[in-house]
Coordinates of C-alpha atoms and ligand atoms in Angstrom, one line a residue:
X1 CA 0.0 0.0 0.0
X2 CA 1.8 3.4 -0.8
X3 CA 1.2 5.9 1.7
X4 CA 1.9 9.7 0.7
X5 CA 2.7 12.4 2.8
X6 CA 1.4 16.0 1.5
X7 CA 2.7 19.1 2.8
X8 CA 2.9 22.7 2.8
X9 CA 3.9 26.0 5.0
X10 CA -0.2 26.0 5.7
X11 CA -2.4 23.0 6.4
X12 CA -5.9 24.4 6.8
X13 CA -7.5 21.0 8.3
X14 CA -11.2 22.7 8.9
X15 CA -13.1 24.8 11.5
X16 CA -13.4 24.5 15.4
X17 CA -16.7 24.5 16.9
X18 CA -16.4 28.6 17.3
X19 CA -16.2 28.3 13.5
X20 CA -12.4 29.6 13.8
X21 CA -10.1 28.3 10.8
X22 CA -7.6 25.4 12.4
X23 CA -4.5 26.1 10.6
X24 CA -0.8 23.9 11.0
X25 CA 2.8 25.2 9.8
X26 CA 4.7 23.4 7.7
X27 CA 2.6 20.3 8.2
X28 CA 0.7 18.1 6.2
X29 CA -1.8 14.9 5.9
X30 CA -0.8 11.0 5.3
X31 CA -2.6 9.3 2.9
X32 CA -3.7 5.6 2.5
X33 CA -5.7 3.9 0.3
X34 CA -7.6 7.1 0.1
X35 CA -8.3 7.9 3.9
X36 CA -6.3 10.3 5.8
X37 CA -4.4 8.5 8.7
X38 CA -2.8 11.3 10.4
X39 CA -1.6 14.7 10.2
X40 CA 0.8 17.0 12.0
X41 CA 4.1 18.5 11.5
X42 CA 5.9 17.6 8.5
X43 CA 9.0 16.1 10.0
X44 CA 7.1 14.1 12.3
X45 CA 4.9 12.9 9.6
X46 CA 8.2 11.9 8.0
X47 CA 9.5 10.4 10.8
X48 CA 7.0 8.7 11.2
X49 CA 6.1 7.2 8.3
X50 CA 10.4 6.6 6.7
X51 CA 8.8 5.1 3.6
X52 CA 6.5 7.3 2.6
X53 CA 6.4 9.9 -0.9
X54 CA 6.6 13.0 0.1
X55 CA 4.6 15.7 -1.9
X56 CA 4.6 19.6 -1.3
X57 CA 7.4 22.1 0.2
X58 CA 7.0 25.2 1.5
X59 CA 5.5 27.2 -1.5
X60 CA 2.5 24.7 -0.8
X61 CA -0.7 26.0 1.0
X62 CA -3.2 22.8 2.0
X63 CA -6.6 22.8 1.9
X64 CA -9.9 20.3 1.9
X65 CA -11.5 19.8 -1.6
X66 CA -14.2 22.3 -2.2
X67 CA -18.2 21.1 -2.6
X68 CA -19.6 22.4 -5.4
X69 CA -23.3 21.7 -3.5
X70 CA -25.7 22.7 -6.3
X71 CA -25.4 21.9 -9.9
X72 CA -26.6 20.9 -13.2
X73 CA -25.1 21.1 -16.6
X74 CA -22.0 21.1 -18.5
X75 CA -22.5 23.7 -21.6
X76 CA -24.0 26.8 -20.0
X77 CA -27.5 27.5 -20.9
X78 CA -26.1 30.7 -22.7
X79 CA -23.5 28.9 -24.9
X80 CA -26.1 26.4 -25.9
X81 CA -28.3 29.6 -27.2
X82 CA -30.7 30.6 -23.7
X83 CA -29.5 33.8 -22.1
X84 CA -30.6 35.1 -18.7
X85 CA -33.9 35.6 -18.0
X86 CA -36.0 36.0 -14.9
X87 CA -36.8 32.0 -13.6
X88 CA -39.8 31.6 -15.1
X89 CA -39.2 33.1 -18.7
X90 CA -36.0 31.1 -18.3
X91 CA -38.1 27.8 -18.5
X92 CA -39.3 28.5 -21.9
X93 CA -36.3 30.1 -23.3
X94 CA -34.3 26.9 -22.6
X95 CA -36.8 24.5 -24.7
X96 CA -34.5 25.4 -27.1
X97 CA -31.2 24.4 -25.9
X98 CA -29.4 22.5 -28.3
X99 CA -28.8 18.3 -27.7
X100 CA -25.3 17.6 -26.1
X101 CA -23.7 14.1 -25.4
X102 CA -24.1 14.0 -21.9
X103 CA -20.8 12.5 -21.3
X104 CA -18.8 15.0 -22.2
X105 CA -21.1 17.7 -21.3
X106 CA -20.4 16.5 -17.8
X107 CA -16.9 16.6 -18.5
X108 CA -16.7 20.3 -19.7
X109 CA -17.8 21.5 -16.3
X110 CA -15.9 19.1 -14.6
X111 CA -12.6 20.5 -16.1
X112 CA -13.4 23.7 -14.7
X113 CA -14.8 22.6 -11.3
X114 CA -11.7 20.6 -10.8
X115 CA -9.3 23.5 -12.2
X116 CA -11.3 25.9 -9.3
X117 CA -10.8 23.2 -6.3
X118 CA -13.6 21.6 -6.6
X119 CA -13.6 17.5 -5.5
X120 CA -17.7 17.3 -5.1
X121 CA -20.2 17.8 -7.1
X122 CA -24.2 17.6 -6.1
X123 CA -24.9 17.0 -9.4
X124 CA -29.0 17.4 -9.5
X125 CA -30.0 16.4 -13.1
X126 CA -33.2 18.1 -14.1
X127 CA -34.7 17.2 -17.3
X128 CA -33.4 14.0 -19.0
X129 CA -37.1 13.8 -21.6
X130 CA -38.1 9.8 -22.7
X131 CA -38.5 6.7 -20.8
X132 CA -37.4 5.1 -18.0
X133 CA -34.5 3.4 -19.8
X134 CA -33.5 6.6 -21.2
X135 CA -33.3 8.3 -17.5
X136 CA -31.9 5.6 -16.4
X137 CA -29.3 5.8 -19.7
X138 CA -28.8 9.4 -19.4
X139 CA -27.7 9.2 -15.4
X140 CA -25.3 6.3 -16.2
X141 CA -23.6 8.7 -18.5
X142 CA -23.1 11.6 -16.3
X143 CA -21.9 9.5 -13.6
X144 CA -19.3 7.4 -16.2
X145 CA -18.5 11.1 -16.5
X146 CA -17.4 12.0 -12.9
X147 CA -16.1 8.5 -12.4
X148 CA -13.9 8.9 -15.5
X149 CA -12.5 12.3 -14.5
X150 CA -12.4 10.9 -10.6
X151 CA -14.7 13.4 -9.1
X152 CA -16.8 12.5 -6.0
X153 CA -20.3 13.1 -6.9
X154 CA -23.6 12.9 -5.6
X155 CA -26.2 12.6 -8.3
X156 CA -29.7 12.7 -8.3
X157 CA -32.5 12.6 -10.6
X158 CA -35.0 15.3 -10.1
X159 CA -38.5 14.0 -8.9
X160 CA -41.4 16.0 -11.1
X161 CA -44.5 15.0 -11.8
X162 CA -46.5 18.2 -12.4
X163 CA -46.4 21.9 -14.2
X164 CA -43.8 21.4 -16.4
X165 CA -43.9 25.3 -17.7
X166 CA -45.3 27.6 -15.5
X167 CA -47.0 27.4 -12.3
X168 CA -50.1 25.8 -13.5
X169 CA -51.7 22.3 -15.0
X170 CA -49.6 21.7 -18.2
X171 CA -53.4 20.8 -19.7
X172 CA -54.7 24.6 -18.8
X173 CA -51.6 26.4 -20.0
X174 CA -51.9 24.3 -23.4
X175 CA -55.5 25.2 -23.0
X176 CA -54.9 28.5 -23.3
X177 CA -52.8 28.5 -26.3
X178 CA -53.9 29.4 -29.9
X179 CA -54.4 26.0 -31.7
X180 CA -51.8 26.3 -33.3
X181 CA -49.1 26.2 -30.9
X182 CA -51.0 23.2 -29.1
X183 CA -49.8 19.9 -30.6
X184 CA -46.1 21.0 -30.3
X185 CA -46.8 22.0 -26.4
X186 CA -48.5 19.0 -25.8
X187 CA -46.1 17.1 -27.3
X188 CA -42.8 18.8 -25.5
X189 CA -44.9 17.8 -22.2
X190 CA -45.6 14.7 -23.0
X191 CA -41.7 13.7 -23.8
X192 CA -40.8 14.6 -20.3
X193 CA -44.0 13.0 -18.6
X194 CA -43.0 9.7 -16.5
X195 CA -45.3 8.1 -14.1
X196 CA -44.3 9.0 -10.4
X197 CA -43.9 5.2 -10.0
X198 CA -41.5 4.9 -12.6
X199 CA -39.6 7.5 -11.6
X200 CA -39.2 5.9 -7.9
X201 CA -38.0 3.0 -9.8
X202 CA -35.4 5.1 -11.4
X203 CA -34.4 6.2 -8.6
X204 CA -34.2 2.6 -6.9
X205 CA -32.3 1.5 -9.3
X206 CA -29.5 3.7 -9.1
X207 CA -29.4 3.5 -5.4
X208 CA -29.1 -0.1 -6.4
X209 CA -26.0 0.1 -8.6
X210 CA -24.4 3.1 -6.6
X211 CA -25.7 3.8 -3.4
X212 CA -22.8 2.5 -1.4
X213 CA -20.1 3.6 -3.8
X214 CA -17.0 5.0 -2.8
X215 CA -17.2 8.5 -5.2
X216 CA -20.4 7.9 -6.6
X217 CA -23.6 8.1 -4.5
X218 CA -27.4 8.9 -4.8
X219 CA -29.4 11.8 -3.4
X220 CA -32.9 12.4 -3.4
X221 CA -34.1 15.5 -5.5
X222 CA -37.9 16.6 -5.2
X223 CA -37.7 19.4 -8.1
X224 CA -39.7 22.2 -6.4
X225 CA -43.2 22.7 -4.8
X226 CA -44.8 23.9 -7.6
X227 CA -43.3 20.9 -9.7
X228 CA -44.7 18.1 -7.0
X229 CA -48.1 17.5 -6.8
X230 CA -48.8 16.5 -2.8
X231 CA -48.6 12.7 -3.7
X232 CA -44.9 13.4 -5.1
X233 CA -44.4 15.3 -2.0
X234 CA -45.9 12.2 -0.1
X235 CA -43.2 9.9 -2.0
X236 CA -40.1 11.9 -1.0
X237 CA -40.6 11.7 2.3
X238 CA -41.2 7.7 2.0
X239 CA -37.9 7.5 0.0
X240 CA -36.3 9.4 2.8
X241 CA -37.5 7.6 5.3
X242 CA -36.8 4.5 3.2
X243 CA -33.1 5.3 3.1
X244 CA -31.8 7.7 5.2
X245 CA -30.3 9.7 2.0
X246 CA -29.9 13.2 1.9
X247 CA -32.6 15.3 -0.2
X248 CA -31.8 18.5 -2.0
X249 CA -35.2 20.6 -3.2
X250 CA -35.0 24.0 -5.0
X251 CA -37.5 26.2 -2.5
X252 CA -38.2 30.0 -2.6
X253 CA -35.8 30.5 -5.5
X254 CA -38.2 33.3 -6.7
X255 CA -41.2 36.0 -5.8
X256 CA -43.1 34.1 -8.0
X257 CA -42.9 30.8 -5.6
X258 CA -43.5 32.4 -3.1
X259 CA -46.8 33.6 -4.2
X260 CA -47.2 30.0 -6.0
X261 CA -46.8 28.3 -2.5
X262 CA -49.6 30.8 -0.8
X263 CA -51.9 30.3 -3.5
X264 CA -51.6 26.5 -3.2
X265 CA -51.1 25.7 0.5
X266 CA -52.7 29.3 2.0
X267 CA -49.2 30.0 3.2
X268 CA -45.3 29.8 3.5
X269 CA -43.7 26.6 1.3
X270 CA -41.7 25.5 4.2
X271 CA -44.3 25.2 6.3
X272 CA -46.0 23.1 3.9
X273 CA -43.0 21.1 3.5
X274 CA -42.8 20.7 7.4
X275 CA -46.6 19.2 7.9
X276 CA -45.2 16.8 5.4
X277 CA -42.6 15.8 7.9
X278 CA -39.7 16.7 5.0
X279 CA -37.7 19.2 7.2
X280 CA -34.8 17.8 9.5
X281 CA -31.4 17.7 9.1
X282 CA -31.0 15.5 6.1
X283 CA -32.8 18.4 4.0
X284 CA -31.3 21.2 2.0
X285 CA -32.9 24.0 0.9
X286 CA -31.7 25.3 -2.8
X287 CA -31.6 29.0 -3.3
X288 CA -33.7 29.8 -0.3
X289 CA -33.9 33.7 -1.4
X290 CA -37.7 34.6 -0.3
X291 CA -37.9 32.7 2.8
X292 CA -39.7 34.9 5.8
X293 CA -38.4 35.3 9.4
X294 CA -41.0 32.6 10.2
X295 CA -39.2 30.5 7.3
X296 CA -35.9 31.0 8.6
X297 CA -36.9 30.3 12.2
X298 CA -38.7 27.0 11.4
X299 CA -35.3 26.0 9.6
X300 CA -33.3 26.9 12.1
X301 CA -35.5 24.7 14.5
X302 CA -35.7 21.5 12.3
X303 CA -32.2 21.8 11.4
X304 CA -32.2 22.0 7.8
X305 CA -29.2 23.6 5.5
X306 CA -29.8 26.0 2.9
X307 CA -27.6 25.7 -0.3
X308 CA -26.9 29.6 -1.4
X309 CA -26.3 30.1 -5.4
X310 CA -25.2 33.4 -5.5
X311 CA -24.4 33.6 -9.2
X312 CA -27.9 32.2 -10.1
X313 CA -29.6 34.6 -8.1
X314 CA -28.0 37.5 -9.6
X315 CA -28.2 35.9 -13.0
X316 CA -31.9 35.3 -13.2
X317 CA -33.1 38.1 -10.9
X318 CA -34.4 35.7 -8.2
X319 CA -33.5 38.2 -5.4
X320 CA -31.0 38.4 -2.8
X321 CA -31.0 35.6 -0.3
X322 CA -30.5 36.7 3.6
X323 CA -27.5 35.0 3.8
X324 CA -26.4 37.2 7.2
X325 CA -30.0 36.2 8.9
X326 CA -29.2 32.3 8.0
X327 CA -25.5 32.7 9.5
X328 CA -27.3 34.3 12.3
X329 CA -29.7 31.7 13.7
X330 CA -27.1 28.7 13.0
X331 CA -28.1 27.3 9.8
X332 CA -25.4 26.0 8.0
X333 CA -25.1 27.1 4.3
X334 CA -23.8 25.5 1.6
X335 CA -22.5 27.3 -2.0
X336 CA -23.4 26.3 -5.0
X337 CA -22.8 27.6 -8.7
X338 CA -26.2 26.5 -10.1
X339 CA -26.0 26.2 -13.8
X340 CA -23.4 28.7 -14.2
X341 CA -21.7 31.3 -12.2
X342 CA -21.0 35.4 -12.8
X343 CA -18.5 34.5 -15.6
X344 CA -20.7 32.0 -17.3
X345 CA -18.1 29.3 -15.6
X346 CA -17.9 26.9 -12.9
X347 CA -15.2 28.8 -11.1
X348 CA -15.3 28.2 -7.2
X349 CA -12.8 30.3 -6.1
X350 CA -15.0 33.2 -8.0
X351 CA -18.6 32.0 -6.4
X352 CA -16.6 32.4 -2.8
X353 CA -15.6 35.8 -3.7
X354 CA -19.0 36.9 -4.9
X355 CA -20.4 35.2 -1.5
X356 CA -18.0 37.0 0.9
X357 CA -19.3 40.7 -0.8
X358 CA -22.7 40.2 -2.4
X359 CA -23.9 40.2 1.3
X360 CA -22.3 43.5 2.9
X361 CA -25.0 45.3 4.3
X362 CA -24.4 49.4 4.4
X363 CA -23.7 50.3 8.1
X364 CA -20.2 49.8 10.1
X365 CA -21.2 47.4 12.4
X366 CA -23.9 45.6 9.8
X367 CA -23.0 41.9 9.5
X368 CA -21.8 40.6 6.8
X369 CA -20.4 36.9 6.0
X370 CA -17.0 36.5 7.2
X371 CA -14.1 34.9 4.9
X372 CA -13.8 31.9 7.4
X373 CA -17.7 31.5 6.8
X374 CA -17.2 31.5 3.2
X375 CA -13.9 29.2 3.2
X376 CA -16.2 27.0 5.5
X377 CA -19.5 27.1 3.5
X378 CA -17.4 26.1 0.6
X379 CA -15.9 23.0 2.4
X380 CA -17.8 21.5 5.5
X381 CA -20.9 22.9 5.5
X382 CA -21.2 21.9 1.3
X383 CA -20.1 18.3 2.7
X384 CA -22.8 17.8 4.7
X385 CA -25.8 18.7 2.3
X386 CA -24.4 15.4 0.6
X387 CA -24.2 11.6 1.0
X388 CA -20.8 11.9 1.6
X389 CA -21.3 13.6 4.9
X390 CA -19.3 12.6 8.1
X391 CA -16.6 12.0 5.5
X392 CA -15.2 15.2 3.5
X393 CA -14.6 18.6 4.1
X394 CA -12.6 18.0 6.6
X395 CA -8.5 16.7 6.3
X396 CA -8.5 14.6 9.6
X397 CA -7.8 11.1 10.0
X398 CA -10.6 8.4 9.1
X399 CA -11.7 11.6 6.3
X400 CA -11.2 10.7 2.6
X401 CA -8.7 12.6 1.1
X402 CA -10.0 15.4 -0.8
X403 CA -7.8 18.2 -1.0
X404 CA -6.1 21.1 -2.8
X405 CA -2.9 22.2 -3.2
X406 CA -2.5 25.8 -3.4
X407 CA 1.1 27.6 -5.0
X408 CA 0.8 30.0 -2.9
X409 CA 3.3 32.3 -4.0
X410 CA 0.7 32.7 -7.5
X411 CA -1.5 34.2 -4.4
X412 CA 0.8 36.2 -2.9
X413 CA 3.8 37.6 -5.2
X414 CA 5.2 39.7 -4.9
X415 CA 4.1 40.6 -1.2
X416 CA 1.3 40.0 0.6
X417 CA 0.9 41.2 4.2
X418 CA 0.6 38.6 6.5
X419 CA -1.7 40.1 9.1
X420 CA -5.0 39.3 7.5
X421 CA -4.5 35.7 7.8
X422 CA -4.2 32.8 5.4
X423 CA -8.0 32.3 5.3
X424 CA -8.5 35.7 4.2
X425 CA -5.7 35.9 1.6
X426 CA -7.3 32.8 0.2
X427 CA -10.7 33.5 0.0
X428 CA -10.1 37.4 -1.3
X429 CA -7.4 36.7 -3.9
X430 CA -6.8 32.6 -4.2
X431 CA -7.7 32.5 -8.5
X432 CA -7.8 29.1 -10.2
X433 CA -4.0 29.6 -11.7
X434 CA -3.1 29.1 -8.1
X435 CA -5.0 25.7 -7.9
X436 CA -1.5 24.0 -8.5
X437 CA -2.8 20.1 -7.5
X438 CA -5.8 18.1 -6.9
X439 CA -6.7 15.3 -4.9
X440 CA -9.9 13.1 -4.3
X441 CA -9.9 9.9 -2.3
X442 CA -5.8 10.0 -2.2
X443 CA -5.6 10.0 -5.9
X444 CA -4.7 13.0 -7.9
X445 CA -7.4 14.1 -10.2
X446 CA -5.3 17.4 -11.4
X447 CA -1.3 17.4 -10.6
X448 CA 0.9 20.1 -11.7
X449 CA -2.3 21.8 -13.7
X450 CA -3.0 19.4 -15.7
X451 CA -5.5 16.9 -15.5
X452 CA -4.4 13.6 -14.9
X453 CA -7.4 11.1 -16.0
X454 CA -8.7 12.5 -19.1
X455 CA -7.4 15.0 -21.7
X456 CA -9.4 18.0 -21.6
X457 CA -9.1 19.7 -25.3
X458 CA -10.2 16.1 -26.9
X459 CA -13.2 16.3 -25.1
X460 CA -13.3 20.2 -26.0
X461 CA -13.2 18.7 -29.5
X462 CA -15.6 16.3 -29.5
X463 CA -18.3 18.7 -28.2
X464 CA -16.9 21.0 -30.9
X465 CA -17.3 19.2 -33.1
X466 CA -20.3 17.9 -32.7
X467 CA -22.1 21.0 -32.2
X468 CA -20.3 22.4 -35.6
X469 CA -23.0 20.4 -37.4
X470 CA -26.3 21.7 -38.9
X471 CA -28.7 22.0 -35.9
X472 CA -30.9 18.9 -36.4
X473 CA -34.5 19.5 -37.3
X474 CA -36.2 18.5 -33.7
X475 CA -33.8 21.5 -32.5
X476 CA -34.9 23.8 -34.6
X477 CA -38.8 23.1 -34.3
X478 CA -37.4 23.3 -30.4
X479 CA -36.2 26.8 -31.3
X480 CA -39.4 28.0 -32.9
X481 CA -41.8 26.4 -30.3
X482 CA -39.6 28.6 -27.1
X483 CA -39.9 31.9 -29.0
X484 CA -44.0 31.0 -29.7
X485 CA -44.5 30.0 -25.7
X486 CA -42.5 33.0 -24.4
X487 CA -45.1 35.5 -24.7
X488 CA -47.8 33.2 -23.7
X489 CA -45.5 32.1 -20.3
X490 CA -44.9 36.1 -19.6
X491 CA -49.0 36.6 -19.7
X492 CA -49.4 33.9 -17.2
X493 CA -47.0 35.9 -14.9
X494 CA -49.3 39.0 -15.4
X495 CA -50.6 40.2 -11.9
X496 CA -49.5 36.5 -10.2
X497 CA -47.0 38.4 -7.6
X498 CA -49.4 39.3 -4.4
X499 CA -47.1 42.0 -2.8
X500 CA -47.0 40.1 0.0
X501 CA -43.7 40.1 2.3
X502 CA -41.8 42.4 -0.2
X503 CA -40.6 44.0 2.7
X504 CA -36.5 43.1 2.5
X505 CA -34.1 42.0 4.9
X506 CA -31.9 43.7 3.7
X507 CA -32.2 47.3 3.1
X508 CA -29.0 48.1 0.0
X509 CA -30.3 51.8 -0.8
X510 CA -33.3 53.7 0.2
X511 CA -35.8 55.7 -1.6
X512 CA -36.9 59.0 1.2
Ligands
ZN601 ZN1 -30.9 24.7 -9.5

């Protein structure tokens, strides 16, 4: 068995109870056979263990692997022709994204994940349209994807069985429609309608083939309220109960959900959730950005996490989540990148940075989310919104070994102060040219920059190259039928927002 020592001047391990970084000189972590079995000073490490390789020096800062907690696609929605739109338009602008192998779709965002720091991805696959064998086909190639690249990766396969456009019976909003736009609406629902039983089967069967693998494991993802209908809602909670997984659900992303939920339930969607019995500690709230006090209270109380996708909420005008009132009461939040972040990338160090100052509220003594908070969120508190919890986002022994190695001088050349601290150098100015190696499960996924599995412009190539060709006719009758439903998706919107709990909790300008 080889056993490897890695070192650098800075060992960032995690975060003490206080939520302080715990940080180590010139020490490092042994590895074998993927687990961490110590750490400590580098020459007792060596000491030791005589017959270990020794990685790192003192140019070398150490960190866990980041968790990338929320994400979908390869190709950004914008590459592949959709730009940004408020949520709900967004839904009917991407009908016409173009088709992409899957497999090295997954791939593309993985390079850049992996060039950012990133060793886990909660990988929450949306819309795969066809039959069960074709879910079931398209997850196996996402997750040949991560397992070919060596990522860990939590998939899941979002539950749906309801309102596939807007928030309404797909029947009535194709009701609605001029005749002539009917067939091909009826027909785009009916290619990603699948019986809520097949779907559990799905899902069976992939906790079947990969719920107990070592970087590949299976999550349970209700879409959204408005996407569940109450017996879905019924059947997440059975599946939870069923196997003690972890369940990611996109909640309060927008205004308009949160009006959705009060029309539907008579009140707040986390409440509704919660007489369901679906809130505890296994649950993660996605996006999270028009949750109420009460909301935030009843979180706090059932122990739930709330995933915070900055980018996305900027990008589609979802609102700004109160990040400072989650830190506040407790809840731990995770970060997630959503589809794509501020530079149309996957880019983790970036998403940190937009964390640490989208949330600085005007006043000198207003809170705002600290750089250990950030570095945290990034690491353990992403970790634990996935089935890998208990066992990343931390570098202590009987924890996998997940971990990135910064060159540190790329940070900090040709000075850098050194009384703000290592966790605050990072997290301000840490860019991914100074993500210098990569490890997951004590086997290096990116060393020396360049990634060690799979060769990153063939796959650039293949995806090139495929999507040089003459856009097939199904994507262009995709094309025509987005435009035609856009205007009639923006009507339904008309009026739908109540008014109700506008009031911010965060006040970032004022009008008298
Ligand atoms: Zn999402």
């Amino acid at each position: 068995m080889t056993t490897q020592i890695i070192w650098g001047s800075t060992l960032l391990t995690g975060f003490d109870a206080a939520g302080e970084p715990i940080i180590r000189r010139d020490a490092g972590v042994v590895c074998e056979a993927g687990v961490i079995v110590a750490t400590g000073p580098v020459a007792e490490l060596k000491t030791r263990y005589p017959d270990a390789s020794v990685i790192g020096g003192r140019d070398f800062a150490i960190t866990p692997g980041f968790v990338n907690a929320h994400h979908h696609v390869g190709l950004t929605p914008l590459q592949l022709g959709s730009p940004d739109h408020p949520l709900e338009l967004w839904f009917a602008s991407r009908i016409a994204l173009r088709d992409v192998d899957l497999y090295a779709d997954t791939l593309f965002s993985a390079f850049e994940m992996i060039e950012s720091g990133v060793t886990t991805v909660q990988h929450l696959h949306s819309r795969a349209p066809g039959t069960p064998q074709d879910i079931l086909a398209a997850a196996e190639k996402v997750i040949a994807a991560y397992r070919d690249i060596g990522m860990r990766a939590s998939y899941s396969m979002a539950l749906r069985d309801q309102n596939r456009l807007v928030y309404e019976a797909d029947q009535d909003f194709v009701a609605r429609l001029p005749d002539h736009l009917r067939p091909a609406a009826s027909a785009f629902f009916q290619r990603f309608t699948v019986p809520l039983s097949d779907q559990v089967a799905v899902f069976d069967e992939l906790v079947t083939r990969h719920g107990e693998g070592e970087r590949i494991r299976i999550q349970i993802a209700p879409a959204n309220l408005h996407w569940l209908s109450e017996k879905a809602l019924e059947t997440t909670g059975e599946l939870q109960r069923r196997t003690g997984l972890p369940v990611h659900m996109h909640v309060l992303e927008t205004p308009y959900q949160k009006a959705y939920a009060r029309k539907r339930t008579g009140g707040s969607a986390l409440a509704h959730l919660d007489r369901l019995g679906l809130l505890g500690p296994h649950f993660t709230i996605g996006h999270g950005v028009w949750m109420s006090e009460a909301d935030i209270e009843l979180a706090a109380e059932r122990g739930v996490c709330v995933c915070h996708n900055c980018s996305s909420n900027f990008r589609l005008k979802s609102g700004m989540a109160p990040v400072n009132r989650f830190l506040a009461r407790g809840i731990p939040v995770a970060i997630g990148i959503d589809e794509a972040g501020i530079n149309d990338d996957r880019d983790m160090l970036q998403e940190m940075r937009l964390v640490l100052r989208a949330h600085r509220e005007p006043g000198i003594d207003a809170p705002h989310p600290s750089s250990a908070q950030v570095l945290r969120m990034a690491t353990e508190c992403g970790a634990r919104t996935t089935p890998f919890a208990g066992r990343i986002g931390r570098l202590e022994p009987g924890m996998a070994a997940d971990l990135v190695m910064f060159d540190w001088p790329a940070v900090t050349y040709p000075y850098q102060d050194e009384a703000l601290g290592f966790v605050e150098v990072l997290v301000q100015r840490a860019k991914a040219k100074a993500v210098h190696s990569v490890m997951v499960g004590g086997e290096w996924v990116y060393r020396e920059r360049r990634f060690t599995m799979l060769d990153r412009e063939t796959v650039l190539a293949v995806l090139a190259e495929a999507l040089a060709k003459p856009k097939t006719p199904a994507e262009i009758e995709r094309m025509a039928l987005s435009q035609a439903l856009l205007p009639h998706v923006r009507r339904f919107y008309d009026g739908y927002l109540d008014g109700l709990g506008d009031e911010p909790h965060y006040r970032p300008s004022g009008r008298f």
